Every structure is written in C-alpha cells, then in structure tokens.
Amino acid sequence: MNGRRVDQLLDLSGKVALVTGASGNIGASISRRLHEAGASVALHHSTNVERANELALQLNERVMVVGGDVQSDAARIVGDVLTFFGRLDMVVNNAGIQ
C-alpha cells in the first residue's frame, strides 16, 4: 500500500456496509477501514454489545450497532440496517460460527 491511507486508494462515500462479527478483532479492523474509505458501517455483534458500542463511539459518525444471530436473525439484521441507513451496498460476512 506504500503507506497510503485506505481513503486515498478507495472512495466508498455514500455506500453502506454491514460487517458481521464486527465486535471481534478482524471485524473491527475491517469496519475501521471501510469507515476510513468513507462508508457508513453497520457493526454487527452476536453477544459482545459492549465491544461493538465501543467501536461505534470510536468511529463516531456514519455508524450503527446491530445485534443478532446471523443464521436465525439475518432478515431482521438487514431490515434494521435498511431502516437506519436507507440502503445496503455491501456485506462482509466475517462472523465466526462455532
């Protein structure tokens, strides 16, 4: 990347991303980079709402937190994102299921 920031390489302004498993280390990093590139980000968590809320506070704007099981609550999760942002352009399926 030659030391360049993501926003210098990719412009996601006006786009909305849903990152599943955003309360984990990898999901949080993905969420930060998408946000840095200009995207609004829906931070999904299944159990760790505190960590998702902490990340939302760090990102500060263009962000929401949504919880639920990605298997049984997928339609509601997507519906919540659509209600909050009015659109959904991409999903990063990062949630780990054990």
mmCIF file of C-alpha atoms in Angstrom:
data_model
loop_
_atom_site.group_PDB
_atom_site.id
_atom_site.type_symbol
_atom_site.label_atom_id
_atom_site.label_comp_id
_atom_site.label_asym_id
_atom_site.label_seq_id
_atom_site.Cartn_x
_atom_site.Cartn_y
_atom_site.Cartn_z
ATOM 1 C CA MET A 1 0.000 0.000 0.000
ATOM 2 C CA ASN A 2 3.029 2.268 0.025
ATOM 3 C CA GLY A 3 1.957 3.761 3.359
ATOM 4 C CA ARG A 4 -1.145 5.371 1.866
ATOM 5 C CA ARG A 5 -4.390 5.512 3.779
ATOM 6 C CA VAL A 6 -7.358 3.490 2.579
ATOM 7 C CA ASP A 7 -9.288 6.675 1.739
ATOM 8 C CA GLN A 8 -6.540 7.572 -0.743
ATOM 9 C CA LEU A 9 -6.983 4.228 -2.521
ATOM 10 C CA LEU A 10 -10.729 3.663 -2.354
ATOM 11 C CA ASP A 11 -13.710 6.005 -2.178
ATOM 12 C CA LEU A 12 -16.771 4.421 -0.567
ATOM 13 C CA SER A 13 -18.520 7.708 0.200
ATOM 14 C CA GLY A 14 -22.277 7.256 0.258
ATOM 15 C CA LYS A 15 -22.056 3.462 0.476
ATOM 16 C CA VAL A 16 -23.342 1.371 3.387
ATOM 17 C CA ALA A 17 -21.582 -1.750 4.626
ATOM 18 C CA LEU A 18 -22.760 -4.374 7.095
ATOM 19 C CA VAL A 19 -19.868 -6.141 8.826
ATOM 20 C CA THR A 20 -20.888 -9.283 10.659
ATOM 21 C CA GLY A 21 -18.747 -10.140 13.660
ATOM 22 C CA ALA A 22 -17.624 -6.520 13.948
ATOM 23 C CA SER A 23 -17.062 -6.886 17.693
ATOM 24 C CA GLY A 24 -14.098 -9.202 17.063
ATOM 25 C CA ASN A 25 -10.581 -8.141 16.142
ATOM 26 C CA ILE A 26 -10.792 -8.862 12.412
ATOM 27 C CA GLY A 27 -14.308 -7.472 12.069
ATOM 28 C CA ALA A 28 -13.350 -4.290 13.917
ATOM 29 C CA SER A 29 -10.348 -3.779 11.624
ATOM 30 C CA ILE A 30 -12.475 -4.312 8.513
ATOM 31 C CA SER A 31 -15.063 -1.879 9.869
ATOM 32 C CA ARG A 32 -12.425 0.770 10.565
ATOM 33 C CA ARG A 33 -11.007 0.520 7.033
ATOM 34 C CA LEU A 34 -14.421 0.688 5.372
ATOM 35 C CA HIS A 35 -15.280 3.708 7.510
ATOM 36 C CA GLU A 36 -11.923 5.313 6.686
ATOM 37 C CA ALA A 37 -12.776 4.891 2.992
ATOM 38 C CA GLY A 38 -15.999 6.856 3.556
ATOM 39 C CA ALA A 39 -18.592 4.119 4.002
ATOM 40 C CA SER A 40 -21.297 4.142 6.631
ATOM 41 C CA VAL A 41 -20.917 0.969 8.654
ATOM 42 C CA ALA A 42 -23.377 -1.279 10.461
ATOM 43 C CA LEU A 43 -21.459 -3.069 13.208
ATOM 44 C CA HIS A 44 -22.949 -6.490 13.841
ATOM 45 C CA HIS A 45 -22.389 -8.431 17.053
ATOM 46 C CA SER A 46 -23.925 -11.607 18.338
ATOM 47 C CA THR A 47 -23.015 -11.371 22.025
ATOM 48 C CA ASN A 48 -20.448 -8.627 22.683
ATOM 49 C CA VAL A 49 -22.555 -5.464 22.537
ATOM 50 C CA GLU A 50 -20.071 -3.596 24.756
ATOM 51 C CA ARG A 51 -17.230 -4.045 22.265
ATOM 52 C CA ALA A 52 -19.466 -3.094 19.324
ATOM 53 C CA ASN A 53 -20.642 0.039 21.143
ATOM 54 C CA GLU A 54 -17.035 0.953 21.977
ATOM 55 C CA LEU A 55 -16.095 0.706 18.296
ATOM 56 C CA ALA A 56 -19.133 2.780 17.324
ATOM 57 C CA LEU A 57 -18.006 5.507 19.713
ATOM 58 C CA GLN A 58 -14.523 5.451 18.178
ATOM 59 C CA LEU A 59 -15.908 5.764 14.650
ATOM 60 C CA ASN A 60 -18.294 8.454 15.908
ATOM 61 C CA GLU A 61 -20.395 9.051 12.783
ATOM 62 C CA ARG A 62 -21.962 7.086 9.910
ATOM 63 C CA VAL A 63 -22.250 4.060 12.164
ATOM 64 C CA MET A 64 -24.853 1.864 13.845
ATOM 65 C CA VAL A 65 -24.749 -1.236 16.036
ATOM 66 C CA VAL A 66 -26.983 -4.198 15.303
ATOM 67 C CA GLY A 67 -27.147 -7.461 17.208
ATOM 68 C CA GLY A 68 -28.442 -10.906 16.497
ATOM 69 C CA ASP A 69 -27.655 -14.391 15.322
ATOM 70 C CA VAL A 70 -26.559 -14.298 11.672
ATOM 71 C CA GLN A 71 -28.275 -17.597 10.984
ATOM 72 C CA SER A 72 -31.687 -17.039 12.518
ATOM 73 C CA ASP A 73 -31.893 -13.207 12.554
ATOM 74 C CA ALA A 74 -30.423 -12.368 9.131
ATOM 75 C CA ALA A 75 -33.601 -10.832 7.694
ATOM 76 C CA ARG A 76 -34.143 -8.640 10.763
ATOM 77 C CA ILE A 77 -30.491 -7.542 10.831
ATOM 78 C CA VAL A 78 -30.649 -6.471 7.179
ATOM 79 C CA GLY A 79 -34.021 -4.814 7.808
ATOM 80 C CA ASP A 80 -32.577 -2.823 10.720
ATOM 81 C CA VAL A 81 -29.703 -1.608 8.527
ATOM 82 C CA LEU A 82 -32.110 -0.621 5.745
ATOM 83 C CA THR A 83 -34.325 1.226 8.215
ATOM 84 C CA PHE A 84 -31.386 3.114 9.742
ATOM 85 C CA PHE A 85 -29.388 3.973 6.598
ATOM 86 C CA GLY A 86 -31.998 3.580 3.865
ATOM 87 C CA ARG A 87 -29.775 1.297 1.809
ATOM 88 C CA LEU A 88 -27.271 -1.539 1.980
ATOM 89 C CA ASP A 89 -24.493 -1.820 -0.603
ATOM 90 C CA MET A 90 -22.199 -4.500 0.763
ATOM 91 C CA VAL A 91 -21.992 -7.209 3.384
ATOM 92 C CA VAL A 92 -18.740 -8.509 4.832
ATOM 93 C CA ASN A 93 -19.587 -11.946 6.172
ATOM 94 C CA ASN A 94 -16.938 -12.110 8.876
ATOM 95 C CA ALA A 95 -18.923 -13.707 11.718
ATOM 96 C CA GLY A 96 -17.379 -16.865 13.060
ATOM 97 C CA ILE A 97 -19.842 -19.582 13.948
ATOM 98 C CA GLN A 98 -18.731 -22.422 16.163
#
